[in-house]
Short mmCIF file of C-alpha atoms in Angstrom, two decimals:
data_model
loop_
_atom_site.label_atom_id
_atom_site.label_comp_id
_atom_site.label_asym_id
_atom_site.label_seq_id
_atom_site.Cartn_x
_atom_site.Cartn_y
_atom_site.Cartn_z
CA UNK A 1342 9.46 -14.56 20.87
CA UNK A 1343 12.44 -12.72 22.49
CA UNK A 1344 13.93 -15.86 23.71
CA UNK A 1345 14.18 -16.91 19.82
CA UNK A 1346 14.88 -13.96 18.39
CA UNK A 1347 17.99 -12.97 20.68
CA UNK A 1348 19.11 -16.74 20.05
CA UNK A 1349 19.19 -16.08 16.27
CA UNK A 1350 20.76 -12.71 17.08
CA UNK A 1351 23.14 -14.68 18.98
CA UNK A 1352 24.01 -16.81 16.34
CA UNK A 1353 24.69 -14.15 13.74
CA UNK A 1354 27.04 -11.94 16.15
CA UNK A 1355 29.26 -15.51 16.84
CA UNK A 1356 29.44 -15.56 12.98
CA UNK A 1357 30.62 -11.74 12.45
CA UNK A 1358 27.25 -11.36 10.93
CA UNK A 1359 25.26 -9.11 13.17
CA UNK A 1360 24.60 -5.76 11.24
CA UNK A 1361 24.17 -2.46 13.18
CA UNK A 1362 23.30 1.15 12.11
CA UNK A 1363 26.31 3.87 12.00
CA UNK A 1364 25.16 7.79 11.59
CA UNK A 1365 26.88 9.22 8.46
CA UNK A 1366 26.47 12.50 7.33
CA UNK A 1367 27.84 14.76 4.52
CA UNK A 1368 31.05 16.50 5.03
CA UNK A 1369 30.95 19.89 3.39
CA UNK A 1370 33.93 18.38 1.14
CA UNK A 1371 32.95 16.94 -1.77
CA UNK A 1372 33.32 13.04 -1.64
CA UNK A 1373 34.12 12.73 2.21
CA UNK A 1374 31.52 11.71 5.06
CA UNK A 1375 31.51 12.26 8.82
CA UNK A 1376 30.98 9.14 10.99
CA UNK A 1377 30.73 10.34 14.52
CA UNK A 1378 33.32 12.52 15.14
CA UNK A 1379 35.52 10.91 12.07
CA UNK A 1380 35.88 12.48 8.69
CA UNK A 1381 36.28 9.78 6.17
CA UNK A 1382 36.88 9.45 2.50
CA UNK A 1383 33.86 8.61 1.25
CA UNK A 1384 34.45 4.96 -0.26
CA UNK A 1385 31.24 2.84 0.96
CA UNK A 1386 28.03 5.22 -0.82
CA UNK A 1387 26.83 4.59 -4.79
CA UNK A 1388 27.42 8.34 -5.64
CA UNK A 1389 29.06 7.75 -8.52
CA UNK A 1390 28.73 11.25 -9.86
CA UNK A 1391 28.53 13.19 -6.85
CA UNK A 1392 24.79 14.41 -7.58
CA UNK A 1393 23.94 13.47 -4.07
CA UNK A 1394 25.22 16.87 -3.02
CA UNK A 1395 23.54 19.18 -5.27
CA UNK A 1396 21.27 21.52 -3.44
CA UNK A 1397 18.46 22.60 -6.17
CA UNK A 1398 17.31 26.06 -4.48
CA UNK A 1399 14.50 27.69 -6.84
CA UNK A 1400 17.06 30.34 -8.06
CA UNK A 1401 19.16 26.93 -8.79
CA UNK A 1402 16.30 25.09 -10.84
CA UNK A 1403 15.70 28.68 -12.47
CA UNK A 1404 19.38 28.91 -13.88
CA UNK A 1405 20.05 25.65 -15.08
CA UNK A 1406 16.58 25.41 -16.71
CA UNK A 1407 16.83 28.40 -18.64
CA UNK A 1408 17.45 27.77 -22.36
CA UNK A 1409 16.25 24.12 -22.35
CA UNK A 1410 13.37 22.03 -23.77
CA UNK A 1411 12.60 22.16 -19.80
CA UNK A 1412 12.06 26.04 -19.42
CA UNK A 1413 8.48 25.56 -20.61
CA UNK A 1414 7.72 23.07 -17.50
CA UNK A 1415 9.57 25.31 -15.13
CA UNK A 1416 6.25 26.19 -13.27
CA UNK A 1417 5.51 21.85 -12.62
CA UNK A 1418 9.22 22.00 -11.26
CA UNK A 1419 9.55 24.67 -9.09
CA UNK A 1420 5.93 23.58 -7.66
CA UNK A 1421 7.21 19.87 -6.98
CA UNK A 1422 10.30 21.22 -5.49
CA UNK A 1423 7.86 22.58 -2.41
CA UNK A 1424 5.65 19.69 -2.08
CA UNK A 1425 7.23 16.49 0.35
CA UNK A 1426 4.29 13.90 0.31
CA UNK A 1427 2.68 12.60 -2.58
CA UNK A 1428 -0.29 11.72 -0.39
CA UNK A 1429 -2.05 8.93 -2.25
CA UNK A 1430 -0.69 6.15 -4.44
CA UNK A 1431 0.14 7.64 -8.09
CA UNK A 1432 -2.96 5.81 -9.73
CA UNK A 1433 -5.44 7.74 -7.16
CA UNK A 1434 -4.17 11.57 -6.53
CA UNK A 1435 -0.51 10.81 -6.29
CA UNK A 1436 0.80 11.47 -9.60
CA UNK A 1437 2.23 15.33 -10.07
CA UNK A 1438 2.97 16.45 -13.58
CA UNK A 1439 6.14 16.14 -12.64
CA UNK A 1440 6.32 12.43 -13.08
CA UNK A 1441 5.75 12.39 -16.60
CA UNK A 1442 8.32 14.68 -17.49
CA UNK A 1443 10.63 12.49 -15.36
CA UNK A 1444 9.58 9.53 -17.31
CA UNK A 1445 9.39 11.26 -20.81
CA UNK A 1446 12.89 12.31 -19.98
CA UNK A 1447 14.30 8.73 -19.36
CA UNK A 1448 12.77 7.36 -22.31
CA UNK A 1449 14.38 9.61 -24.37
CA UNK A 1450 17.65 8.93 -22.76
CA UNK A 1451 17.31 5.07 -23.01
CA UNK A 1452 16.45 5.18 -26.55
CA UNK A 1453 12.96 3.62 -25.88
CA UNK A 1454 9.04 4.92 -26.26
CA UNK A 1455 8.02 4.99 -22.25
CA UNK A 1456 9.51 5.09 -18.78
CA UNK A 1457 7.24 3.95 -15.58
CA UNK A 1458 9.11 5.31 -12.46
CA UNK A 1459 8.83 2.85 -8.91
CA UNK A 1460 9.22 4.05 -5.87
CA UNK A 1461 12.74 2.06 -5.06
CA UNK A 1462 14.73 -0.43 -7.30
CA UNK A 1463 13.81 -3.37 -4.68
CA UNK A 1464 9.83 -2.07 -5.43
CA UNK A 1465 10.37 -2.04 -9.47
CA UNK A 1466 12.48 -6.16 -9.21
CA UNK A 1467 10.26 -7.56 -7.03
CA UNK A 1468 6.88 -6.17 -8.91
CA UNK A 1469 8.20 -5.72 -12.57
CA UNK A 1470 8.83 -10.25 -12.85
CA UNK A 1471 6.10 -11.48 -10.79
CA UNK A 1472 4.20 -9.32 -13.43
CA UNK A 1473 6.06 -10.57 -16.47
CA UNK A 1474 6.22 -14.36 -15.31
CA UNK A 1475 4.28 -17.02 -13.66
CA UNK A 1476 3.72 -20.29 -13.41
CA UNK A 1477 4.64 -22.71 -15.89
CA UNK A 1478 7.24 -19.72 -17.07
CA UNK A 1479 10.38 -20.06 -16.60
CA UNK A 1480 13.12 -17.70 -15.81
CA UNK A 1481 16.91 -17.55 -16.33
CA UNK A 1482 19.08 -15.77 -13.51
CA UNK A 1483 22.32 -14.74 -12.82
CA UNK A 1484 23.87 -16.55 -9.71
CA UNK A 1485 25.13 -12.99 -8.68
CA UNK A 1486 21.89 -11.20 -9.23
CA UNK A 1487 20.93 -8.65 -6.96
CA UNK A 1488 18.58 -9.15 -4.13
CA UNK A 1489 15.98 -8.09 -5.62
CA UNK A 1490 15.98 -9.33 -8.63
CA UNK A 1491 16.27 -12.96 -6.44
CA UNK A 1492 13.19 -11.92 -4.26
CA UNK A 1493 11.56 -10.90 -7.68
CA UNK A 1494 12.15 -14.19 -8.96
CA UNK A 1495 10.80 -15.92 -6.15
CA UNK A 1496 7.58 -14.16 -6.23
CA UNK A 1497 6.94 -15.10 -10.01
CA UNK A 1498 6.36 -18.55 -8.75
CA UNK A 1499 7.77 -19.48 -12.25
CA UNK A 1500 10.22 -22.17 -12.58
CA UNK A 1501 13.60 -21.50 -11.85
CA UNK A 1502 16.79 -21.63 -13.75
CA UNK A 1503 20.07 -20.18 -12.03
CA UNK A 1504 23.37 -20.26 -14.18
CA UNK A 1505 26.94 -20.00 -13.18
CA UNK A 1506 27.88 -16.18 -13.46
CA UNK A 1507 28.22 -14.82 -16.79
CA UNK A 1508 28.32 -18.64 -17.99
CA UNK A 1509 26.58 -18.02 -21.38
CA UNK A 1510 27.20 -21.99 -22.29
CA UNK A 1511 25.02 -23.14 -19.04
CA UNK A 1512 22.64 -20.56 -19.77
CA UNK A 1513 22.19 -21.63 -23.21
CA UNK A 1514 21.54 -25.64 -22.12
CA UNK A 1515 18.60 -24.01 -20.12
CA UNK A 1516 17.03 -22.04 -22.37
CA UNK A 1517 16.94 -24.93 -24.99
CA UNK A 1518 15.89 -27.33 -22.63
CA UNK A 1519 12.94 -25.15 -21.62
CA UNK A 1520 9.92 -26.03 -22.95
CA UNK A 1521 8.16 -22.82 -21.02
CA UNK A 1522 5.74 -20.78 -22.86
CA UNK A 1523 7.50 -17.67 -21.61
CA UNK A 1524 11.16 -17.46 -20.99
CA UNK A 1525 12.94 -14.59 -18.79
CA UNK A 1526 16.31 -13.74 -18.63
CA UNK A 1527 17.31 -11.31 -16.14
CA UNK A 1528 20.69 -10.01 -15.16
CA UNK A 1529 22.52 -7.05 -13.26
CA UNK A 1530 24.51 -5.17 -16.11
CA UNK A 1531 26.86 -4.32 -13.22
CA UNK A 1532 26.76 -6.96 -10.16
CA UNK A 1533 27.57 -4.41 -7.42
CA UNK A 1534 29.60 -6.92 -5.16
CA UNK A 1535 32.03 -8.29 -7.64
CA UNK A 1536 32.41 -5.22 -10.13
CA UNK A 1537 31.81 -7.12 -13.05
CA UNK A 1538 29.67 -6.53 -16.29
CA UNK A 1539 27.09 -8.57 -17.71
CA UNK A 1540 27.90 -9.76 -21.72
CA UNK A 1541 24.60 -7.62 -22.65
CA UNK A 1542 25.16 -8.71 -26.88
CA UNK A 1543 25.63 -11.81 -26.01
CA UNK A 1544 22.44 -12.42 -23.94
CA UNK A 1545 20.87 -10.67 -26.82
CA UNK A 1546 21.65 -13.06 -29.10
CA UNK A 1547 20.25 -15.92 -27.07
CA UNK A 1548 17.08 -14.63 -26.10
CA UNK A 1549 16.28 -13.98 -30.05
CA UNK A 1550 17.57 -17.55 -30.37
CA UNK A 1551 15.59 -18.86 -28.14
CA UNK A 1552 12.42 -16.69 -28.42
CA UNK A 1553 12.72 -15.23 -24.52
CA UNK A 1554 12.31 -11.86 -23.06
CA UNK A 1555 15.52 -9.91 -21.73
CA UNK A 1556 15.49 -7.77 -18.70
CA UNK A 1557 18.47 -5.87 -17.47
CA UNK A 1558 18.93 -4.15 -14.13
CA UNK A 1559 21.62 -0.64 -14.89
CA UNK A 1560 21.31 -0.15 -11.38
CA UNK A 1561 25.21 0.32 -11.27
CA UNK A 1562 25.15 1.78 -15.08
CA UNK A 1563 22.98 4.07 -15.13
CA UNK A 1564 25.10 7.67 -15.51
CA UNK A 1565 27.72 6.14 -15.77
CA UNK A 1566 28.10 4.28 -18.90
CA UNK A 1567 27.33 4.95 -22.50
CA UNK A 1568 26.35 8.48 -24.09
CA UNK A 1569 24.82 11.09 -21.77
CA UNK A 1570 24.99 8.45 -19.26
CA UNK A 1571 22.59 6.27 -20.71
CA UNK A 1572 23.40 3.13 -19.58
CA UNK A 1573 25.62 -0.24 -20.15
CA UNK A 1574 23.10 -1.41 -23.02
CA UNK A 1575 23.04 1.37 -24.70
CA UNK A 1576 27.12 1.66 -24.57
CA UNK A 1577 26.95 -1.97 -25.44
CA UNK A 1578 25.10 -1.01 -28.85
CA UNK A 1579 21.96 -3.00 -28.04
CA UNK A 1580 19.92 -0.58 -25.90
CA UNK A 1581 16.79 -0.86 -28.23
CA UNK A 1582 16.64 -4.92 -28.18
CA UNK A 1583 16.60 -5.34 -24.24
CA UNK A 1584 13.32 -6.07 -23.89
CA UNK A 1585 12.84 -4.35 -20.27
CA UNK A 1586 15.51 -1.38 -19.06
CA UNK A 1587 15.63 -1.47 -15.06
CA UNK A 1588 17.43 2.00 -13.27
CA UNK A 1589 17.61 3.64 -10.50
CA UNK A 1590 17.50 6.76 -9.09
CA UNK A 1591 19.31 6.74 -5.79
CA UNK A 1592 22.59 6.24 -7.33
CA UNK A 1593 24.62 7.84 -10.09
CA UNK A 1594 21.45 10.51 -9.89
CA UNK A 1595 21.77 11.17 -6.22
CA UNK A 1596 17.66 10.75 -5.35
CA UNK A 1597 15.69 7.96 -5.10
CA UNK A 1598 13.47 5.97 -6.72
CA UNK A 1599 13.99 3.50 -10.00
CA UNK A 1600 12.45 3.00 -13.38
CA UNK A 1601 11.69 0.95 -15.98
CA UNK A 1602 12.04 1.34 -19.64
CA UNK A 1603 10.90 0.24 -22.66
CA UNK A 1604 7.79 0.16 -25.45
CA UNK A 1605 4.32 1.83 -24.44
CA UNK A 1606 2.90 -1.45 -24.39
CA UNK A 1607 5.43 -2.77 -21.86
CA UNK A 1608 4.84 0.62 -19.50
CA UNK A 1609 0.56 0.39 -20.11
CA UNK A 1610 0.94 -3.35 -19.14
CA UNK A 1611 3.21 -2.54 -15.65
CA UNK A 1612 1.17 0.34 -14.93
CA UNK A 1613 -1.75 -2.03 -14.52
CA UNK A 1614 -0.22 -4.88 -13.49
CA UNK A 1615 2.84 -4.52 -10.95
CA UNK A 1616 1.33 -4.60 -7.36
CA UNK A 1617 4.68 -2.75 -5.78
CA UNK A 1618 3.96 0.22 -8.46
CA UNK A 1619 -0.37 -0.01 -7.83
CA UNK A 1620 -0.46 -0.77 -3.89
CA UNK A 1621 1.80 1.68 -2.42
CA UNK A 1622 2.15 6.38 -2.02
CA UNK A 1623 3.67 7.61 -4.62
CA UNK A 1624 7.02 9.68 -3.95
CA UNK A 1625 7.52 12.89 -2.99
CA UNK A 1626 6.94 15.16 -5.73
CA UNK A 1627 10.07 17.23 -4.39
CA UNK A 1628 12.38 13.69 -5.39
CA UNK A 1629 10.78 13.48 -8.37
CA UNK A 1630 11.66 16.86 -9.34
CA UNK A 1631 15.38 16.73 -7.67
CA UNK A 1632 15.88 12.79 -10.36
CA UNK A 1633 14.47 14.86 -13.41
CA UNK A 1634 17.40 17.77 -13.00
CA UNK A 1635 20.12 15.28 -11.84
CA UNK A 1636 19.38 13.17 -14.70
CA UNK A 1637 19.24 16.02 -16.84
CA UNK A 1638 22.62 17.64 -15.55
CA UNK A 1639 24.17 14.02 -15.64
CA UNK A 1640 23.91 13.99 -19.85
CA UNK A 1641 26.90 16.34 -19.59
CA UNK A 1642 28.92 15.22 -17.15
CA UNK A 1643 31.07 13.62 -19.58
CA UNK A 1644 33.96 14.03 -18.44
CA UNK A 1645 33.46 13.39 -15.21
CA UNK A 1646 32.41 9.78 -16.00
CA UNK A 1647 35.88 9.85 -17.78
CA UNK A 1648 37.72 11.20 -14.70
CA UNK A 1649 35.61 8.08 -12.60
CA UNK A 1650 36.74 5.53 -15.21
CA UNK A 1651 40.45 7.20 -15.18
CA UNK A 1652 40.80 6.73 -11.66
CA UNK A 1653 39.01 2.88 -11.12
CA UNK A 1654 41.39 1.91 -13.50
CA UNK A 1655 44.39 2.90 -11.83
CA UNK A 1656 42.56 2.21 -8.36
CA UNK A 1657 42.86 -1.54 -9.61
CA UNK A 1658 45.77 -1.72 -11.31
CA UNK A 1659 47.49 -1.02 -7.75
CA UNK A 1660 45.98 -3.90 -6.71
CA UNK A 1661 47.13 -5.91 -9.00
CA UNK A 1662 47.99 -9.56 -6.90
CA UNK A 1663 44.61 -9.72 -4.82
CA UNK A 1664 41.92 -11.32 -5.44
CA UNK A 1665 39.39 -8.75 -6.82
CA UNK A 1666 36.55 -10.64 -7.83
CA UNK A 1667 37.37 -10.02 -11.64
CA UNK A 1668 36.40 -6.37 -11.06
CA UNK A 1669 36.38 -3.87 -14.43
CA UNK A 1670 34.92 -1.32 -12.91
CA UNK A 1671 34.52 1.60 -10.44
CA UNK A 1672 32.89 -0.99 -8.12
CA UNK A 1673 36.11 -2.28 -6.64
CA UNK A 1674 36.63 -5.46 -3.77
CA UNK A 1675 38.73 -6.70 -1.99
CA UNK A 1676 38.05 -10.79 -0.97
CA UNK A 1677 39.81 -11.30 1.92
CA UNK A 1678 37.60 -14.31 3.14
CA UNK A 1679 37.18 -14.94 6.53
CA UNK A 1680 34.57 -12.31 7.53
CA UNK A 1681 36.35 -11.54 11.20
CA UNK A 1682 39.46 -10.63 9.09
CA UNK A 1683 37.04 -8.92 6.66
CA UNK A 1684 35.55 -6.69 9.45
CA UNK A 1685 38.97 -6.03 11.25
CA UNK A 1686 40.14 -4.52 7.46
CA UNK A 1687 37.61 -2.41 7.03
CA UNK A 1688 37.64 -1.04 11.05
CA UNK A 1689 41.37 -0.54 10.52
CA UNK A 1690 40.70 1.63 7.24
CA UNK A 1691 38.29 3.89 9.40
CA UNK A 1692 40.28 4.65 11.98
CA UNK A 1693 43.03 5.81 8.67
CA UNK A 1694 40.28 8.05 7.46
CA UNK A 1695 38.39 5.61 4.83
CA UNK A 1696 34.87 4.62 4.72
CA UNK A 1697 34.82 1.14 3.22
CA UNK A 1698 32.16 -1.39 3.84
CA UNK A 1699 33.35 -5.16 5.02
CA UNK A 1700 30.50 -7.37 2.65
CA UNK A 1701 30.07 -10.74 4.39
CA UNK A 1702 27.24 -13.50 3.75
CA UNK A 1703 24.63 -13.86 2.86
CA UNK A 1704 25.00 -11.02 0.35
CA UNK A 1705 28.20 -13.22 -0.94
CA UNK A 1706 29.06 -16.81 -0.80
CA UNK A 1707 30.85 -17.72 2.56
CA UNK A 1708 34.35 -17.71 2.44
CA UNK A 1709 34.19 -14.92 0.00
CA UNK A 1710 34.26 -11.83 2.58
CA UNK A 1711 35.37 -8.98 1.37
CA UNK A 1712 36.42 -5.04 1.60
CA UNK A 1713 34.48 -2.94 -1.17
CA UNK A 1714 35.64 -0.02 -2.46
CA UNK A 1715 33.08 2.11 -4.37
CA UNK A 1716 34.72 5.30 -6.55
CA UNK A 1717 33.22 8.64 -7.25
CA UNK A 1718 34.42 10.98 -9.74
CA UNK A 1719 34.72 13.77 -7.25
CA UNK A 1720 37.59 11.94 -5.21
CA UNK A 1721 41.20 13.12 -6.13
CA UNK A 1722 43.36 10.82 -7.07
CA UNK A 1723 46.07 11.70 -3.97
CA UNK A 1724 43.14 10.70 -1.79
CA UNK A 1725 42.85 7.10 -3.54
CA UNK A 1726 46.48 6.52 -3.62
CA UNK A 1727 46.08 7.10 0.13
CA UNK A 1728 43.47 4.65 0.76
CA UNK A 1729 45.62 2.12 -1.26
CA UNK A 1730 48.55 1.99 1.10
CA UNK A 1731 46.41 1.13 4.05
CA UNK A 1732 44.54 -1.47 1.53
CA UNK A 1733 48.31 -3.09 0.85
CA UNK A 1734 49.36 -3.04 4.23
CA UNK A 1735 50.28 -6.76 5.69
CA UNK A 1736 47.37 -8.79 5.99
CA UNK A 1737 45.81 -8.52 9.67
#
């Protein structure tokens, strides 16, 4: 075995492919990390909002609870905020209170009857299809789909219909070609490599024309688009007709976890049907509590989503003559290519003081390399402009 497996190590680290582990750790700045003995701007994490960083003391919880629809579940707070094990699944003793005021509180923000919360976004992809689809099903994916969503895919054992990115003409030969019982289309609403968003009203349309079932991953979306937060479907205008809302937790919200959305019957049906939601501990009861506030406070951070918007804008408008990836939002990259170039970039912009990640296959195509830039409404906008110069500097 070790013969093999440090000959396919071998073989990744002569393609610039080998991944290792860096320590990173949160600077007391808002929006900058320490790696090592470096103090970065913060460009590489998903904290949109910044939510990572909020510290929810008792006294904390207390004061921003006070005067809500919440202050009557104080006590199931303050008592999850202790606890840090679930200890059994959440369909055996692992389900605090505190869950279903989580969940209660997401389906009101989505607009939709129930919420079922997973234990990571990879758990609720790869449980939530296999549970929807099977075989003789078929279902419809993205070419840039998350992960996930892929693995999830695979599992279903259903047959398998990939379209060209966002090519709503391809996917509509599928779908009327299909002679499935059940179709399934599934798509990021923001594919977190390229920066691009999914045409939600348009999918819409097809999957009523074509009698299938839509399910849409707001990974990327989720507190940052749309009213309160809620989402790229709901800021779309068709929030109620996706037929399954995926989040997460560990972004925007600054926990961890992920959800889905949608009617009762869709949540009664998951509840006793995912394996990745049955077969596995629930999470810590102190998380739980931690999404529920963050996701609470996140409603009215308004204009901070503005300020994050504001600044992606102008973050890619300065870039204006690379190749982006078609990027419209505050995910932001930089193709470059070749991934030894790729890697050199991003090393360069470390040693300036900015934590960007070099993305190389297989999470994108070869020859597509790239720098990503992820923004966070808490970064200034002298500290962007800063990162941009060593981004424009001559090619390596």
């Amino acid at each position: 075995m070790r013969e093999t497996l440090q000959a396919r190590l071998d073989t990744l680290a002569a393609q610039h492919r080998e991944r290792r582990l860096l320590d990173w750790t949160p600077d007391p700045e808002p929006g900058y990390v320490r790696c090592g003995d470096r103090r970065l701007l913060d460009l590489a994490s998903n904290d949109y909002l910044g939510l990572s960083r909020q510290r929810w003391t008792p006294d904390a919880a207390h004061e921003f609870l006070s005067g809500t629809d919440l202050q009557a579940h104080e006590h199931v707070v303050q008592d999850a905020l202790t606890r840090f094990g679930a200890g059994a699944a959440r369909l055996i003793s692992g389900n605090h209170p505190v869950y279903g005021l989580l969940e209660r509180e997401l389906a009101r923000l989505k607009g939709r009857e129930a919420a079922l919360v997973f234990n990571s976004g990879m758990a609720a992809n790869s449980g939530v299809i296999p549970a929807l689809v099977g075989r003789g099903d078929a279902v419809f994916s993205d070419e840039l789909n998350h992960a996930s969503i892929i693995d999830g895919v695979r599992l279903s054992r259903a047959e398998t219909h990939v379209f060209p990115h966002r090519d709503l003409a391809a996917l509509e030969r599928q779908l009327a070609a299909s002679r499935a019982p059940h179709k399934l289309i599934v798509t990021d609403a923001l594919f977190s490599m390229d920066g691009t968003l999914a045409p939600l009203p348009e999918l819409v349309a097809l999957k009523k024309k074509y009698g299938a079932w839509l399910m849409v991953d707001e990974a990327h979306t989720g507190g940052v688009y749309g009213p309160g937060g809620a989402g790229l479907a709901c800021a779309q205008g068709v929030g109620a007709e996706v037929d399954v809302l995926m989040g997460t937790l560990g972004k925007a919200y600054g926990s961890v976890g992920a959800y889905i959305a949608g009617d009762r019957l869709l949540v009664r049906y998951l509840l006793n049907a995912a394996r990745t939601f049955i077969f596995t501990t629930g999470l810590p009861p102190a998380n739980v509590a931690v999404s529920l506030l963050n996701v609470r406070r996140a409603q009215a951070m308004e204009a901070d989503r503005a300020r994050l918007h504001a600044n992606a804008a102008r973050f890619r408008a300065a870039l204006a003559g690379l190749d982006l990836a078609g990027s419209e939002t505050q995910v932001v990259p930089v193709v470059l290519g070749a991934e030894d170039l790729t890697l050199a970039r991003a090393a360069r912009l470390r040693e300036q003081g900015y934590a960007a990640v070099a993305i190389r296959p297989p999470t994108v195509a070869p020859g597509s390399a790239r720098v990503r830039f992820a923004l966070s409404s808490v970064h200034r906008w002298d500290d962007l402009a800063g990162c941009l110069s060593g981004v424009l500097a001559p090619r390596l």
